[in-house]
Amino acid sequence: MRTWFYYSLLVYICVASCSGKTKDKDTVFLSSGADPVEQVISGNIENTFIDSVTVFIALTDGQGSVELSKKADQTLYIEFENDGYDRLFAEIVIYDPPGNIRFDQIIMPDGTTDGPFSQTLQYDLPASGIYRLSMHENMMAGERWSGTFTVNITLSHLIGKE
């Protein structure tokens, strides 16, 4: 009886883990200065469109950078932890301009949001915690876009607040 139970459990686990569902989200964790994540995001995943990818960047001294590849109509998120800084500066650097991509929203640790923005973003950070930056095409300004770009993030203190 026990053998039958364990055999049934093993079959159930195999079937559940091998289901053919498509992925709609993925998360990649990076340290500052890590290798590009293009292959992790768009490679080795056959017949699957990931419509949303989150990349967590561990900032070093308030700075970090990541190179990303984006498919048309795909939303990318960058997460970073603010541990006491007051201001965010972020920029999207496109290799083959013009690239129709911008910062759509900033999502604060308490869940409130602000946006949309352009390809550069300066923002006062109200609290410490995990922030998310959403990036997508500006559908009012152009067509769907795919390509490779770099996101640079710099956190700083307001003058006189250090």
N, CA and C atoms as an extended XYZ file, in Angstrom:
486
Properties=species:S:1:pos:R:3:atomname:S:1:resname:S:1:resid:I:1 pbc="F F F"
N         0.827       -1.188        0.000 N   MET     1
C         0.000        0.000        0.000 CA  MET     1
C         0.876        1.258        0.000 C   MET     1
N         1.922        1.271        0.832 N   ARG     2
C         2.802        2.433        0.871 CA  ARG     2
C         3.508        2.628       -0.461 C   ARG     2
N         3.936        1.555       -1.070 N   THR     3
C         4.615        1.652       -2.358 CA  THR     3
C         3.692        2.284       -3.387 C   THR     3
N         2.445        1.874       -3.427 N   TRP     4
C         1.480        2.443       -4.354 CA  TRP     4
C         1.293        3.946       -4.102 C   TRP     4
N         1.237        4.349       -2.821 N   PHE     5
C         1.071        5.761       -2.461 CA  PHE     5
C         2.261        6.578       -2.964 C   PHE     5
N         3.481        6.109       -2.697 N   TYR     6
C         4.665        6.855       -3.119 CA  TYR     6
C         4.777        6.893       -4.644 C   TYR     6
N         4.421        5.802       -5.304 N   TYR     7
C         4.439        5.778       -6.755 CA  TYR     7
C         3.428        6.795       -7.310 C   TYR     7
N         2.240        6.853       -6.745 N   SER     8
C         1.213        7.813       -7.174 CA  SER     8
C         1.668        9.245       -6.951 C   SER     8
N         2.305        9.496       -5.814 N   LEU     9
C         2.806       10.831       -5.500 CA  LEU     9
C         3.885       11.239       -6.500 C   LEU     9
N         4.782       10.327       -6.820 N   LEU    10
C         5.843       10.607       -7.782 CA  LEU    10
C         5.255       10.923       -9.160 C   LEU    10
N         4.283       10.160       -9.611 N   VAL    11
C         3.640       10.410      -10.898 CA  VAL    11
C         2.955       11.769      -10.889 C   VAL    11
N         2.261       12.112       -9.815 N   TYR    12
C         1.578       13.401       -9.710 CA  TYR    12
C         2.584       14.552       -9.803 C   TYR    12
N         3.693       14.448       -9.101 N   ILE    13
C         4.710       15.508       -9.119 CA  ILE    13
C         5.277       15.661      -10.526 C   ILE    13
N         5.562       14.550      -11.198 N   CYS    14
C         6.093       14.617      -12.564 CA  CYS    14
C         5.104       15.271      -13.514 C   CYS    14
N         3.852       14.894      -13.437 N   VAL    15
C         2.841       15.469      -14.324 CA  VAL    15
C         2.663       16.953      -14.038 C   VAL    15
N         2.626       17.324      -12.770 N   ALA    16
C         2.427       18.737      -12.410 CA  ALA    16
C         3.608       19.592      -12.858 C   ALA    16
N         4.822       19.079      -12.735 N   SER    17
C         5.986       19.876      -13.102 CA  SER    17
C         6.220       19.927      -14.601 C   SER    17
N         5.648       19.030      -15.352 N   CYS    18
C         5.848       18.980      -16.800 CA  CYS    18
C         4.666       19.542      -17.577 C   CYS    18
N         3.778       20.250      -16.928 N   SER    19
C         2.624       20.783      -17.645 CA  SER    19
C         3.088       21.778      -18.699 C   SER    19
N         2.341       21.928      -19.777 N   GLY    20
C         2.747       22.743      -20.918 CA  GLY    20
C         2.282       24.176      -20.852 C   GLY    20
N         2.151       24.760      -19.696 N   LYS    21
C         1.687       26.137      -19.582 CA  LYS    21
C         2.762       27.090      -20.071 C   LYS    21
N         2.339       28.209      -20.675 N   THR    22
C         3.293       29.223      -21.078 CA  THR    22
C         3.565       30.124      -19.896 C   THR    22
N         4.773       30.675      -19.899 N   LYS    23
C         5.157       31.564      -18.810 CA  LYS    23
C         4.710       32.977      -19.142 C   LYS    23
N         4.235       33.696      -18.158 N   ASP    24
C         3.906       35.084      -18.390 CA  ASP    24
C         4.768       36.019      -17.561 C   ASP    24
N         5.583       35.486      -16.676 N   LYS    25
C         6.477       36.310      -15.870 CA  LYS    25
C         7.745       35.530      -15.605 C   LYS    25
N         8.834       36.265      -15.392 N   ASP    26
C        10.099       35.650      -15.056 CA  ASP    26
C        10.864       36.657      -14.209 C   ASP    26
N        11.755       36.170      -13.366 N   THR    27
C        12.556       37.041      -12.523 CA  THR    27
C        14.010       36.655      -12.657 C   THR    27
N        14.878       37.657      -12.785 N   VAL    28
C        16.310       37.455      -12.886 CA  VAL    28
C        16.958       38.309      -11.806 C   VAL    28
N        17.909       37.739      -11.069 N   PHE    29
C        18.598       38.480      -10.029 CA  PHE    29
C        20.018       38.771      -10.491 C   PHE    29
N        20.443       40.024      -10.385 N   LEU    30
C        21.766       40.438      -10.834 CA  LEU    30
C        22.470       41.246       -9.769 C   LEU    30
N        23.781       41.150       -9.774 N   SER    31
C        24.598       42.073       -9.006 CA  SER    31
C        24.981       43.209       -9.929 C   SER    31
N        25.363       44.325       -9.366 N   SER    32
C        25.781       45.452      -10.174 CA  SER    32
C        26.977       45.046      -11.023 C   SER    32
N        26.941       45.394      -12.302 N   GLY    33
C        28.033       45.065      -13.196 CA  GLY    33
C        28.000       43.635      -13.709 C   GLY    33
N        26.908       42.926      -13.530 N   ALA    34
C        26.806       41.538      -13.978 CA  ALA    34
C        26.705       41.481      -15.501 C   ALA    34
N        26.866       40.289      -16.028 N   ASP    35
C        26.774       40.086      -17.468 CA  ASP    35
C        25.359       40.387      -17.960 C   ASP    35
N        25.228       40.701      -19.259 N   PRO    36
C        23.890       40.942      -19.816 CA  PRO    36
C        22.976       39.743      -19.606 C   PRO    36
N        21.694       40.023      -19.442 N   VAL    37
C        20.730       38.960      -19.166 CA  VAL    37
C        19.929       38.583      -20.402 C   VAL    37
N        20.390       38.988      -21.577 N   GLU    38
C        19.643       38.729      -22.807 CA  GLU    38
C        19.340       37.245      -22.976 C   GLU    38
N        20.321       36.379      -22.775 N   GLN    39
C        20.092       34.958      -22.978 CA  GLN    39
C        19.138       34.398      -21.939 C   GLN    39
N        19.193       34.880      -20.730 N   VAL    40
C        18.294       34.384      -19.695 CA  VAL    40
C        16.863       34.784      -20.013 C   VAL    40
N        16.668       36.009      -20.497 N   ILE    41
C        15.323       36.504      -20.744 CA  ILE    41
C        14.750       35.954      -22.042 C   ILE    41
N        15.514       36.001      -23.138 N   SER    42
C        14.909       35.666      -24.422 CA  SER    42
C        15.430       34.365      -25.019 C   SER    42
N        16.453       33.779      -24.456 N   GLY    43
C        16.991       32.547      -25.004 CA  GLY    43
C        16.586       31.347      -24.182 C   GLY    43
N        16.779       30.181      -24.759 N   ASN    44
C        16.518       28.910      -24.074 CA  ASN    44
C        15.071       28.734      -23.642 C   ASN    44
N        14.160       29.494      -24.184 N   ILE    45
C        12.739       29.355      -23.854 CA  ILE    45
C        12.011       29.268      -25.193 C   ILE    45
N        11.886       28.084      -25.719 N   GLU    46
C        11.288       27.912      -27.037 CA  GLU    46
C         9.766       28.017      -26.967 C   GLU    46
N         9.200       28.660      -27.995 N   ASN    47
C         7.750       28.761      -28.152 CA  ASN    47
C         7.060       29.396      -26.946 C   ASN    47
N         7.757       30.268      -26.255 N   THR    48
C         7.176       30.922      -25.084 CA  THR    48
C         7.426       32.417      -25.191 C   THR    48
N         6.386       33.207      -25.020 N   PHE    49
C         6.541       34.656      -24.964 CA  PHE    49
C         6.370       35.088      -23.523 C   PHE    49
N         7.397       35.668      -22.968 N   ILE    50
C         7.332       36.172      -21.600 CA  ILE    50
C         6.941       37.637      -21.697 C   ILE    50
N         5.723       37.962      -21.258 N   ASP    51
C         5.246       39.335      -21.426 CA  ASP    51
C         5.731       40.266      -20.334 C   ASP    51
N         6.341       39.735      -19.303 N   SER    52
C         6.802       40.559      -18.197 CA  SER    52
C         8.023       39.904      -17.567 C   SER    52
N         9.095       40.672      -17.418 N   VAL    53
C        10.317       40.172      -16.798 CA  VAL    53
C        10.734       41.156      -15.723 C   VAL    53
N        11.101       40.639      -14.555 N   THR    54
C        11.604       41.467      -13.468 CA  THR    54
C        13.068       41.149      -13.242 C   THR    54
N        13.900       42.193      -13.206 N   VAL    55
C        15.329       42.058      -12.948 CA  VAL    55
C        15.629       42.800      -11.658 C   VAL    55
N        16.195       42.107      -10.666 N   PHE    56
C        16.593       42.749       -9.410 CA  PHE    56
C        18.071       43.085       -9.501 C   PHE    56
N        18.410       44.350       -9.269 N   ILE    57
C        19.805       44.788       -9.301 CA  ILE    57
C        20.250       45.111       -7.888 C   ILE    57
N        21.312       44.451       -7.440 N   ALA    58
C        21.940       44.779       -6.158 CA  ALA    58
C        22.895       45.939       -6.417 C   ALA    58
N        22.553       47.117       -5.923 N   LEU    59
C        23.352       48.312       -6.163 CA  LEU    59
C        24.605       48.307       -5.291 C   LEU    59
N        25.685       48.864       -5.834 N   THR    60
C        26.933       49.022       -5.094 CA  THR    60
C        27.161       50.509       -4.894 C   THR    60
N        27.208       50.957       -3.661 N   ASP    61
C        27.354       52.382       -3.339 CA  ASP    61
C        26.305       53.221       -4.061 C   ASP    61
N        25.083       52.682       -4.155 N   GLY    62
C        23.980       53.416       -4.765 CA  GLY    62
C        23.990       53.435       -6.278 C   GLY    62
N        24.830       52.603       -6.922 N   GLN    63
C        24.905       52.625       -8.373 CA  GLN    63
C        24.795       51.227       -8.952 C   GLN    63
N        24.188       51.148      -10.133 N   GLY    64
C        24.080       49.879      -10.833 CA  GLY    64
C        23.695       50.104      -12.270 C   GLY    64
N        23.954       49.091      -13.084 N   SER    65
C        23.673       49.173      -14.505 CA  SER    65
C        23.363       47.777      -14.996 C   SER    65
N        22.455       47.669      -15.967 N   VAL    66
C        22.128       46.373      -16.547 CA  VAL    66
C        21.788       46.560      -18.016 C   VAL    66
N        22.241       45.622      -18.841 N   GLU    67
C        21.897       45.609      -20.255 CA  GLU    67
C        20.765       44.616      -20.458 C   GLU    67
N        19.724       45.049      -21.167 N   LEU    68
C        18.544       44.217      -21.378 CA  LEU    68
C        18.174       44.162      -22.852 C   LEU    68
N        17.545       43.077      -23.241 N   SER    69
C        16.932       42.964      -24.561 CA  SER    69
C        15.440       42.830      -24.357 C   SER    69
N        14.690       43.569      -25.153 N   LYS    70
C        13.242       43.619      -25.003 CA  LYS    70
C        12.574       43.226      -26.306 C   LYS    70
N        11.528       42.420      -26.202 N   LYS    71
C        10.702       42.092      -27.362 CA  LYS    71
C         9.601       43.135      -27.486 C   LYS    71
N         9.027       43.257      -28.665 N   ALA    72
C         7.927       44.200      -28.867 CA  ALA    72
C         6.772       43.855      -27.937 C   ALA    72
N         6.197       44.876      -27.338 N   ASP    73
C         5.044       44.762      -26.445 CA  ASP    73
C         5.357       44.024      -25.142 C   ASP    73
N         6.617       43.964      -24.769 N   GLN    74
C         7.028       43.311      -23.517 CA  GLN    74
C         7.308       44.385      -22.470 C   GLN    74
N         6.859       44.161      -21.258 N   THR    75
C         7.134       45.068      -20.150 CA  THR    75
C         8.274       44.499      -19.320 C   THR    75
N         9.260       45.344      -19.044 N   LEU    76
C        10.382       44.949      -18.190 CA  LEU    76
C        10.319       45.749      -16.904 C   LEU    76
N        10.686       45.100      -15.798 N   TYR    77
C        10.741       45.758      -14.496 CA  TYR    77
C        12.143       45.621      -13.943 C   TYR    77
N        12.626       46.699      -13.338 N   ILE    78
C        13.880       46.647      -12.594 CA  ILE    78
C        13.534       46.935      -11.147 C   ILE    78
N        13.986       46.058      -10.269 N   GLU    79
C        13.810       46.258       -8.834 CA  GLU    79
C        15.168       46.572       -8.219 C   GLU    79
N        15.147       47.464       -7.250 N   PHE    80
C        16.362       47.772       -6.497 CA  PHE    80
C        15.959       48.139       -5.082 C   PHE    80
N        16.906       47.990       -4.176 N   GLU    81
C        16.626       48.336       -2.783 CA  GLU    81
C        17.260       49.671       -2.448 C   GLU    81
N        16.443       50.555       -1.890 N   ASN    82
C        16.922       51.838       -1.394 CA  ASN    82
C        17.107       51.707        0.107 C   ASN    82
N        18.336       51.863        0.555 N   ASP    83
C        18.605       51.752        1.990 CA  ASP    83
C        19.073       53.081        2.565 C   ASP    83
N        18.254       54.116        2.368 N   GLY    84
C        18.521       55.395        3.007 CA  GLY    84
C        18.856       56.534        2.069 C   GLY    84
N        18.884       56.303        0.790 N   TYR    85
C        19.132       57.396       -0.151 CA  TYR    85
C        17.863       58.212       -0.358 C   TYR    85
N        18.037       59.447       -0.854 N   ASP    86
C        16.913       60.379       -0.991 CA  ASP    86
C        16.474       60.629       -2.431 C   ASP    86
N        17.354       60.358       -3.390 N   ARG    87
C        17.045       60.715       -4.771 CA  ARG    87
C        17.484       59.606       -5.717 C   ARG    87
N        16.656       59.402       -6.754 N   LEU    88
C        16.935       58.431       -7.802 CA  LEU    88
C        17.199       59.165       -9.105 C   LEU    88
N        18.248       58.754       -9.811 N   PHE    89
C        18.450       59.152      -11.199 CA  PHE    89
C        18.579       57.868      -12.001 C   PHE    89
N        17.729       57.702      -13.008 N   ALA    90
C        17.778       56.523      -13.867 CA  ALA    90
C        17.708       56.988      -15.313 C   ALA    90
N        18.398       56.251      -16.185 N   GLU    91
C        18.357       56.574      -17.604 CA  GLU    91
C        18.375       55.305      -18.430 C   GLU    91
N        17.695       55.381      -19.566 N   ILE    92
C        17.699       54.314      -20.557 CA  ILE    92
C        18.601       54.769      -21.689 C   ILE    92
N        19.617       53.959      -21.992 N   VAL    93
C        20.544       54.260      -23.081 CA  VAL    93
C        20.283       53.251      -24.192 C   VAL    93
N        19.862       53.749      -25.352 N   ILE    94
C        19.493       52.892      -26.477 CA  ILE    94
C        20.660       52.836      -27.460 C   ILE    94
N        20.978       51.640      -27.939 N   TYR    95
C        22.101       51.452      -28.855 CA  TYR    95
C        21.772       51.842      -30.280 C   TYR    95
N        20.551       51.607      -30.707 N   ASP    96
C        20.144       51.925      -32.073 CA  ASP    96
C        18.958       52.868      -32.047 C   ASP    96
N        19.195       54.173      -31.800 N   PRO    97
C        18.077       55.104      -31.754 CA  PRO    97
C        17.396       55.191      -33.106 C   PRO    97
N        16.170       55.597      -33.209 N   PRO    98
C        15.330       55.913      -32.065 CA  PRO    98
C        14.678       54.645      -31.514 C   PRO    98
N        14.641       54.547      -30.243 N   GLY    99
C        13.991       53.418      -29.592 CA  GLY    99
C        12.789       53.901      -28.819 C   GLY    99
N        11.669       53.357      -29.106 N   ASN   100
C        10.431       53.764      -28.448 CA  ASN   100
C        10.280       52.991      -27.139 C   ASN   100
N        10.983       53.446      -26.116 N   ILE   101
C        10.877       52.850      -24.781 CA  ILE   101
C        11.057       53.963      -23.758 C   ILE   101
N        10.367       53.812      -22.648 N   ARG   102
C        10.443       54.826      -21.590 CA  ARG   102
C        10.177       54.156      -20.248 C   ARG   102
N        10.422       54.908      -19.173 N   PHE   103
C        10.011       54.476      -17.842 CA  PHE   103
C         8.517       54.753      -17.738 C   PHE   103
N         7.733       53.702      -17.586 N   ASP   104
C         6.283       53.876      -17.458 CA  ASP   104
C         5.891       54.319      -16.068 C   ASP   104
N         6.403       53.602      -15.077 N   GLN   105
C         6.009       53.890      -13.693 CA  GLN   105
C         7.156       53.609      -12.737 C   GLN   105
N         7.077       54.274      -11.596 N   ILE   106
C         7.874       53.894      -10.447 CA  ILE   106
C         6.878       53.394       -9.407 C   ILE   106
N         7.190       52.247       -8.837 N   ILE   107
C         6.322       51.641       -7.829 CA  ILE   107
C         7.070       51.680       -6.508 C   ILE   107
N         6.498       52.397       -5.528 N   MET   108
C         7.132       52.601       -4.234 CA  MET   108
C         6.973       51.370       -3.335 C   MET   108
N         7.761       51.316       -2.259 N   PRO   109
C         7.653       50.185       -1.330 CA  PRO   109
C         6.253       50.005       -0.739 C   PRO   109
N         5.496       51.101       -0.613 N   ASP   110
C         4.147       50.984       -0.045 CA  ASP   110
C         3.090       50.672       -1.115 C   ASP   110
N         3.522       50.486       -2.373 N   GLY   111
C         2.599       50.126       -3.441 CA  GLY   111
C         2.067       51.298       -4.244 C   GLY   111
N         2.302       52.527       -3.818 N   THR   112
C         1.853       53.679       -4.598 CA  THR   112
C         2.712       53.800       -5.853 C   THR   112
N         2.142       54.429       -6.880 N   THR   113
C         2.845       54.542       -8.152 CA  THR   113
C         2.852       55.978       -8.637 C   THR   113
N         3.763       56.262       -9.560 N   ASP   114
C         3.824       57.554      -10.224 CA  ASP   114
C         4.325       57.299      -11.642 C   ASP   114
N         3.975       58.179      -12.555 N   GLY   115
C         4.427       58.040      -13.927 CA  GLY   115
C         3.316       58.448      -14.866 C   GLY   115
N         3.523       58.442      -16.137 N   PRO   116
C         4.692       57.964      -16.871 CA  PRO   116
C         5.805       59.004      -16.926 C   PRO   116
N         6.976       58.540      -17.363 N   PHE   117
C         8.159       59.375      -17.454 CA  PHE   117
C         8.749       59.241      -18.857 C   PHE   117
N         9.935       59.781      -19.049 N   SER   118
C        10.625       59.668      -20.333 CA  SER   118
C        11.750       58.643      -20.208 C   SER   118
N        12.804       58.792      -21.015 N   GLN   119
C        13.936       57.873      -20.935 CA  GLN   119
C        14.915       58.250      -19.836 C   GLN   119
N        14.690       59.381      -19.192 N   THR   120
C        15.453       59.746      -17.994 CA  THR   120
C        14.464       60.005      -16.872 C   THR   120
N        14.908       59.748      -15.677 N   LEU   121
C        14.022       59.849      -14.520 CA  LEU   121
C        14.805       60.381      -13.336 C   LEU   121
N        14.344       61.487      -12.764 N   GLN   122
C        14.845       61.987      -11.485 CA  GLN   122
C        13.665       61.991      -10.543 C   GLN   122
N        13.854       61.375       -9.374 N   TYR   123
C        12.716       61.214       -8.484 CA  TYR   123
C        13.193       61.223       -7.042 C   TYR   123
N        12.490       61.972       -6.189 N   ASP   124
C        12.783       61.960       -4.755 CA  ASP   124
C        12.186       60.697       -4.151 C   ASP   124
N        12.994       59.954       -3.436 N   LEU   125
C        12.563       58.694       -2.837 CA  LEU   125
C        12.059       58.954       -1.423 C   LEU   125
N        10.773       58.724       -1.160 N   PRO   126
C        10.195       59.075        0.130 CA  PRO   126
C        10.553       58.127        1.275 C   PRO   126
N        11.011       56.902        0.957 N   ALA   127
C        11.254       55.928        2.026 CA  ALA   127
C        12.283       54.899        1.568 C   ALA   127
N        12.799       54.157        2.511 N   SER   128
C        13.654       53.014        2.197 CA  SER   128
C        12.779       51.831        1.810 C   SER   128
N        13.366       50.877        1.093 N   GLY   129
C        12.630       49.682        0.699 CA  GLY   129
C        12.896       49.313       -0.740 C   GLY   129
N        12.100       48.381       -1.253 N   ILE   130
C        12.242       47.891       -2.621 CA  ILE   130
C        11.397       48.742       -3.562 C   ILE   130
N        12.036       49.292       -4.597 N   TYR   131
C        11.373       50.082       -5.629 CA  TYR   131
C        11.384       49.292       -6.933 C   TYR   131
N        10.365       49.527       -7.765 N   ARG   132
C        10.293       48.899       -9.089 CA  ARG   132
C        10.142       49.988      -10.142 C   ARG   132
N        10.904       49.849      -11.223 N   LEU   133
C        10.769       50.720      -12.380 CA  LEU   133
C        10.206       49.893      -13.522 C   LEU   133
N         9.112       50.342      -14.099 N   SER   134
C         8.462       49.665      -15.208 CA  SER   134
C         8.885       50.343      -16.507 C   SER   134
N         9.268       49.543      -17.523 N   MET   135
C         9.681       50.075      -18.813 CA  MET   135
C         8.873       49.405      -19.929 C   MET   135
N         8.365       50.239      -20.844 N   HIS   136
C         7.539       49.741      -21.943 CA  HIS   136
C         7.543       50.791      -23.048 C   HIS   136
N         7.013       50.428      -24.210 N   GLU   137
C         6.892       51.404      -25.291 CA  GLU   137
C         5.902       52.500      -24.905 C   GLU   137
N         6.102       53.671      -25.500 N   ASN   138
C         5.131       54.753      -25.398 CA  ASN   138
C         4.234       54.638      -26.621 C   ASN   138
N         3.084       54.008      -26.468 N   MET   139
C         2.215       53.721      -27.608 CA  MET   139
C         1.582       54.980      -28.199 C   MET   139
N         1.612       56.105      -27.479 N   MET   140
C         1.081       57.354      -28.032 CA  MET   140
C         2.117       58.051      -28.912 C   MET   140
N         3.399       57.653      -28.790 N   ALA   141
C         4.460       58.343      -29.517 CA  ALA   141
C         5.060       57.518      -30.649 C   ALA   141
N         4.682       56.256      -30.756 N   GLY   142
C         5.304       55.457      -31.805 CA  GLY   142
C         4.805       54.031      -31.822 C   GLY   142
N         5.518       53.225      -32.571 N   GLU   143
C         5.157       51.825      -32.773 CA  GLU   143
C         5.775       50.937      -31.699 C   GLU   143
N         5.357       49.675      -31.713 N   ARG   144
C         5.967       48.691      -30.827 CA  ARG   144
C         7.447       48.615      -31.148 C   ARG   144
N         8.265       48.335      -30.143 N   TRP   145
C         9.711       48.373      -30.323 CA  TRP   145
C        10.355       47.181      -29.644 C   TRP   145
N        11.373       46.654      -30.277 N   SER   146
C        12.206       45.638      -29.659 CA  SER   146
C        13.652       46.045      -29.889 C   SER   146
N        14.514       45.691      -28.938 N   GLY   147
C        15.915       46.046      -29.079 CA  GLY   147
C        16.659       45.868      -27.776 C   GLY   147
N        17.913       46.259      -27.812 N   THR   148
C        18.803       46.135      -26.658 CA  THR   148
C        19.111       47.530      -26.122 C   THR   148
N        19.145       47.640      -24.825 N   PHE   149
C        19.418       48.927      -24.184 CA  PHE   149
C        20.032       48.688      -22.810 C   PHE   149
N        20.559       49.752      -22.239 N   THR   150
C        21.148       49.703      -20.895 CA  THR   150
C        20.353       50.623      -19.990 C   THR   150
N        20.146       50.194      -18.761 N   VAL   151
C        19.528       51.038      -17.744 CA  VAL   151
C        20.586       51.319      -16.689 C   VAL   151
N        20.843       52.609      -16.444 N   ASN   152
C        21.773       53.045      -15.403 CA  ASN   152
C        20.975       53.622      -14.252 C   ASN   152
N        21.323       53.222      -13.039 N   ILE   153
C        20.639       53.707      -11.836 CA  ILE   153
C        21.672       54.303      -10.895 C   ILE   153
N        21.381       55.491      -10.380 N   THR   154
C        22.231       56.134       -9.384 CA  THR   154
C        21.331       56.676       -8.280 C   THR   154
N        21.625       56.299       -7.048 N   LEU   155
C        20.928       56.845       -5.879 CA  LEU   155
C        21.865       57.826       -5.196 C   LEU   155
N        21.308       58.910       -4.666 N   SER   156
C        22.148       59.910       -4.000 CA  SER   156
C        21.417       60.495       -2.810 C   SER   156
N        22.176       61.218       -1.993 N   HIS   157
C        21.603       61.940       -0.853 CA  HIS   157
C        21.373       63.385       -1.271 C   HIS   157
N        20.333       63.997       -0.759 N   LEU   158
C        20.122       65.416       -0.975 CA  LEU   158
C        21.221       66.170       -0.235 C   LEU   158
N        21.629       67.310       -0.773 N   ILE   159
C        22.704       68.092       -0.164 CA  ILE   159
C        22.289       68.495        1.244 C   ILE   159
N        23.185       68.252        2.188 N   GLY   160
C        22.943       68.609        3.578 CA  GLY   160
C        22.180       67.561        4.358 C   GLY   160
N        21.808       66.436        3.739 N   LYS   161
C        21.046       65.390        4.431 CA  LYS   161
C        21.889       64.176        4.784 C   LYS   161
N        23.139       64.145        4.367 N   GLU   162
C        23.973       62.984        4.651 CA  GLU   162
C        24.184       62.935        6.125 C   GLU   162
